[in-house]
Tab-separated table of C-alpha atoms in Angstrom:
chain	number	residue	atom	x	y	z
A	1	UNK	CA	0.000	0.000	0.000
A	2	UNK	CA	1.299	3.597	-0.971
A	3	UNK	CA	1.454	5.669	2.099
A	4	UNK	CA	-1.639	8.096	0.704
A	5	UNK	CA	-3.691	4.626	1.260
A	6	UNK	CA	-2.208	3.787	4.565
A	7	UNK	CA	-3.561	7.649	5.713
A	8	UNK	CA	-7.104	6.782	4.064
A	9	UNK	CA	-7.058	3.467	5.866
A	10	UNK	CA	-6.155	4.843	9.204
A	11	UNK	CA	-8.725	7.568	8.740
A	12	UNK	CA	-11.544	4.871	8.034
A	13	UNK	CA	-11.237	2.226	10.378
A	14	UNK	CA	-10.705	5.418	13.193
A	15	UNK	CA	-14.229	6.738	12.053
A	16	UNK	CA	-15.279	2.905	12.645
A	17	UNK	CA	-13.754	2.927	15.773
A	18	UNK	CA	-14.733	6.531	17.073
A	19	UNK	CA	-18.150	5.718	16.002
A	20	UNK	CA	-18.526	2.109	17.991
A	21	UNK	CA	-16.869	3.935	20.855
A	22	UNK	CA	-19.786	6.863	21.126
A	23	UNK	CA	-22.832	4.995	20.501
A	24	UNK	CA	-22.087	2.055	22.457
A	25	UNK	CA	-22.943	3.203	26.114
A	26	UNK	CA	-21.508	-0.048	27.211
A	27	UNK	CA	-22.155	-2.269	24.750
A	28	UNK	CA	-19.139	-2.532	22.180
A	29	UNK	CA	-16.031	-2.594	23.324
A	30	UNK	CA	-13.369	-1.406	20.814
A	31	UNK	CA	-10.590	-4.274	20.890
A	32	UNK	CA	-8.235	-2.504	18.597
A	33	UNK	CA	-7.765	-1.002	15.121
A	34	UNK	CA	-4.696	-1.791	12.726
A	35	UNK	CA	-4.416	-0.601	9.073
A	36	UNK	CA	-2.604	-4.012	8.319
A	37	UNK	CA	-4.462	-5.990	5.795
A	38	UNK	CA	-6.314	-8.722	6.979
A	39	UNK	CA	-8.384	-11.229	4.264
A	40	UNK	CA	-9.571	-9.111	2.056
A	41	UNK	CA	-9.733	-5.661	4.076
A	42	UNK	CA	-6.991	-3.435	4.207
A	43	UNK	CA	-7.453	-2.610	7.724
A	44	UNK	CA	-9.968	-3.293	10.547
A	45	UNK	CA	-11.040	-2.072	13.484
A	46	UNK	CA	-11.790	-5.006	15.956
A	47	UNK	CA	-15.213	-4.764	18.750
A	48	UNK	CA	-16.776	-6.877	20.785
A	49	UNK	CA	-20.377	-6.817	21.881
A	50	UNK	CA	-20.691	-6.794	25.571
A	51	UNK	CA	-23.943	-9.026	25.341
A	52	UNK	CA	-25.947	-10.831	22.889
A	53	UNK	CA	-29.164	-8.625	22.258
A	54	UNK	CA	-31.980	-10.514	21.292
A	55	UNK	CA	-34.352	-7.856	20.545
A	56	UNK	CA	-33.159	-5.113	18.341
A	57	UNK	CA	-34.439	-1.432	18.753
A	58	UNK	CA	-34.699	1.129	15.881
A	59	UNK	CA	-32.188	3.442	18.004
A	60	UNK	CA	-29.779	0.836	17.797
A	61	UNK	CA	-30.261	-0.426	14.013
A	62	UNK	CA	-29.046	3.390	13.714
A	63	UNK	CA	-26.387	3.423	15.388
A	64	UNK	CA	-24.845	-0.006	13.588
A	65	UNK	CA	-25.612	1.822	10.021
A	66	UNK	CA	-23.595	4.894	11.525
A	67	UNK	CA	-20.751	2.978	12.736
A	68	UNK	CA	-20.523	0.965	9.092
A	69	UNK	CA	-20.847	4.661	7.651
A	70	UNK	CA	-17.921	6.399	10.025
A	71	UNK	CA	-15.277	4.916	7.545
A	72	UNK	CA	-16.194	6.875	4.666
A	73	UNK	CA	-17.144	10.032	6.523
A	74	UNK	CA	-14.013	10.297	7.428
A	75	UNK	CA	-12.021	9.481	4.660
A	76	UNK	CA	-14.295	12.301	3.031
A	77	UNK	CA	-13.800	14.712	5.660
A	78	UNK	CA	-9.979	13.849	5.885
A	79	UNK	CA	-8.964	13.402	2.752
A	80	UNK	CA	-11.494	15.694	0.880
A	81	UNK	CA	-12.601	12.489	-1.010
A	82	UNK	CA	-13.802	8.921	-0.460
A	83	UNK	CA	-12.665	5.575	-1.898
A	84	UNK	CA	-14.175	2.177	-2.782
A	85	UNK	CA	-13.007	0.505	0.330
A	86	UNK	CA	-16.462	1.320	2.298
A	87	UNK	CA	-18.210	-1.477	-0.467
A	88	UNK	CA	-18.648	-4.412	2.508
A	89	UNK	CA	-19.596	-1.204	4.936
A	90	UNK	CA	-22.117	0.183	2.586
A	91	UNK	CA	-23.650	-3.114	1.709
A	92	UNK	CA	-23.923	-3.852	5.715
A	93	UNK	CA	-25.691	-0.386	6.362
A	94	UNK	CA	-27.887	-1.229	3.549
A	95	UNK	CA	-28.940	-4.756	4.463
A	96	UNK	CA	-29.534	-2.931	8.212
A	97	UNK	CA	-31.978	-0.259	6.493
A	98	UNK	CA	-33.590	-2.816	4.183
A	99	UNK	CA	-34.468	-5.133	7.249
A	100	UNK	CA	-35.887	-2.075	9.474
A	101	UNK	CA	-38.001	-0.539	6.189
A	102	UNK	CA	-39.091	-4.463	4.429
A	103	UNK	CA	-39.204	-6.685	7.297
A	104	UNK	CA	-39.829	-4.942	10.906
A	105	UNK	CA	-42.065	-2.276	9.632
A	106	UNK	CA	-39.884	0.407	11.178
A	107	UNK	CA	-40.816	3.062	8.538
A	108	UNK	CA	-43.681	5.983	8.175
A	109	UNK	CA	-44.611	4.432	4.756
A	110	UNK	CA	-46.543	1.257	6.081
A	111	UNK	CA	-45.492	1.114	9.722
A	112	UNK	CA	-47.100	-2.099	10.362
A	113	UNK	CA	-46.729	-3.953	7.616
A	114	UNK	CA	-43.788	-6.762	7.058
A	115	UNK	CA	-43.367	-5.179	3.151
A	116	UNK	CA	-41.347	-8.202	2.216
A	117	UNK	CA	-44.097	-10.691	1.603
A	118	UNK	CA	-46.259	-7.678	-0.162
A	119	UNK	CA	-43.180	-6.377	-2.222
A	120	UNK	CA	-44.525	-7.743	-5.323
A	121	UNK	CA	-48.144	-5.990	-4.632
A	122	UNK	CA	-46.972	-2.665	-3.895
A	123	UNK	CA	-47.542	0.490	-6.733
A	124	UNK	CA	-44.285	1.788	-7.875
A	125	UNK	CA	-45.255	5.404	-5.916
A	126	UNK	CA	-44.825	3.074	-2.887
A	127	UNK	CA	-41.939	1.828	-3.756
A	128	UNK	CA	-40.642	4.721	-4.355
A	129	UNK	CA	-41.900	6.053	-1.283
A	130	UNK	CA	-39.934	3.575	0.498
A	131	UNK	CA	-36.495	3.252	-1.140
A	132	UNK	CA	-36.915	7.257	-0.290
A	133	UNK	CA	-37.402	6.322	3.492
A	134	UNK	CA	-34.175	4.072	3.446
A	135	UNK	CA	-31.992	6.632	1.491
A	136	UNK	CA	-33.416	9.269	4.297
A	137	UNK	CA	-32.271	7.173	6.871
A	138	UNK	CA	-28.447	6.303	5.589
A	139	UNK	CA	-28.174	10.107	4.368
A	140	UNK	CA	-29.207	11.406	8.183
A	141	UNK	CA	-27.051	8.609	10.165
A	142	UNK	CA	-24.201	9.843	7.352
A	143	UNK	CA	-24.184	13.448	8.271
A	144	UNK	CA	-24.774	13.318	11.855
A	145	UNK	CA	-21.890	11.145	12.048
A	146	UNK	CA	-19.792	13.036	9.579
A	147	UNK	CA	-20.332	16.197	11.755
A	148	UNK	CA	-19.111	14.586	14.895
A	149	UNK	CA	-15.990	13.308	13.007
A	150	UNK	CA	-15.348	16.653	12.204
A	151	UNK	CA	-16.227	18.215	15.566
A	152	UNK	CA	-12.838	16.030	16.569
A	153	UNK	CA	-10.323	16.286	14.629
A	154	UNK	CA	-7.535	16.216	17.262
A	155	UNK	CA	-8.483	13.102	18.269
A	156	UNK	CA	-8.479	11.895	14.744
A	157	UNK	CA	-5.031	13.650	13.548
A	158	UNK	CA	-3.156	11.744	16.650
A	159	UNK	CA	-4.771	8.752	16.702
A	160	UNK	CA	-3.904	8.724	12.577
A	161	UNK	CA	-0.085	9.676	13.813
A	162	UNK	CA	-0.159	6.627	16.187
A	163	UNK	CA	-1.335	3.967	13.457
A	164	UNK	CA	0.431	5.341	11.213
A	165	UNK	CA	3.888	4.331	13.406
A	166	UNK	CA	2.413	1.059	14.970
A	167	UNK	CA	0.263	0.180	12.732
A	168	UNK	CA	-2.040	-1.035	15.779
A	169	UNK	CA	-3.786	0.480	18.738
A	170	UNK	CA	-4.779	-1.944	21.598
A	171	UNK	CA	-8.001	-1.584	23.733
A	172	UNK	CA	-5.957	-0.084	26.340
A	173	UNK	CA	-4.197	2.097	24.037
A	174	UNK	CA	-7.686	3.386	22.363
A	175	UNK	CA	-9.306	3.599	25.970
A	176	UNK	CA	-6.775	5.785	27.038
A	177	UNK	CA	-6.899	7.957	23.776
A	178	UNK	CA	-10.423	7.774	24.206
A	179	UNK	CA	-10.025	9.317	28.227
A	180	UNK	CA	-7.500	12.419	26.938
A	181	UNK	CA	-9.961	13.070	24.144
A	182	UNK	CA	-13.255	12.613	26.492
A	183	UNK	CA	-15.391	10.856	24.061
A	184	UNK	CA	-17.104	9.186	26.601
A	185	UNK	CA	-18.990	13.255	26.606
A	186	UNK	CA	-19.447	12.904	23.105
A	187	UNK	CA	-23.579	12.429	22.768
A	188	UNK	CA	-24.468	10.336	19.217
């Protein structure tokens, strides 16, 4: 990788990693993020889930699609542009949106309705209507996470500075960069 790609890399799987640490409220615990490739991604930021949730809310649906989002937000608001490295991320966030809009009925279109098993009954206008909904919904969790990322930039330029040296930054390491940069005050 050329070192413009390491910077992107760094800058993506931070956003990742910034984002999992502010919505989680105890839930994900960031394990680490490297920009060494591993299978077929060029970095990855590694979380655990603190407990298996059965039930799902909508609140929390949004805060998975903004975590898969963070990447590219801030390669865009890093490096002025973004990259096709977000694919897997923005066919996650996708899926996510899909399942709240088609199959739990968490949309304003037909609220109550499991769409999936009426998809092939449903007027284009509604259609429309909903594939409107779900590009709503990825375009809001988008900017309000891009416009954290950018409200903290310090934390992002050092914690870039660090990867970029080591390549890696354990849980302790990211906890404690987490502490100096008091995103545990950060509200999502």
């Amino acid at each position: 990788m050329v070192e413009n790609e390491r910077i992107t890399v760094a800058y993506h799987e931070l956003g990742h990693a910034f984002a999992s640490y502010i919505t989680s409220k105890g839930k994900r615990i960031v394990e680490g993020v490297t920009i060494t490739p591993h299978e077929k991604a060029l970095g990855v930021t590694f979380q655990t889930e603190t407990y298996d949730a059965v039930l799902r809310t909508k609140e929390s649906m949004y805060e998975d699609i903004a975590i898969l989002l963070a990447g590219r937000a801030a390669e865009e608001v890093f490096m002025h542009s973004i990259t096709n490295g977000a694919s897997n991320d923005l066919e996650r966030a996708n899926a996510i949106a899909y399942e709240m809009f088609m199959v739990y009925g968490m949309n304003d279109t037909l609220p109550m309705l499991n769409v999936t098993r009426y998809a092939d009954k449903l007027s284009e206008s509604t259609k429309g209507k909903i594939e409107k909904e779900i590009s709503d919904v990825l375009m809001t969790q988008y900017e309000k996470i891009k416009s954290l990322i950018q409200n903290h930039r310090d934390f992002f330029e050092y914690a870039k500075d660090i990867l970029m040296e080591n390549e890696f930054i354990d849980k302790k390491g990211f906890d404690e960069l987490a502490r100096n940069y008091h995103l545990d005050e950060v509200k999502y």
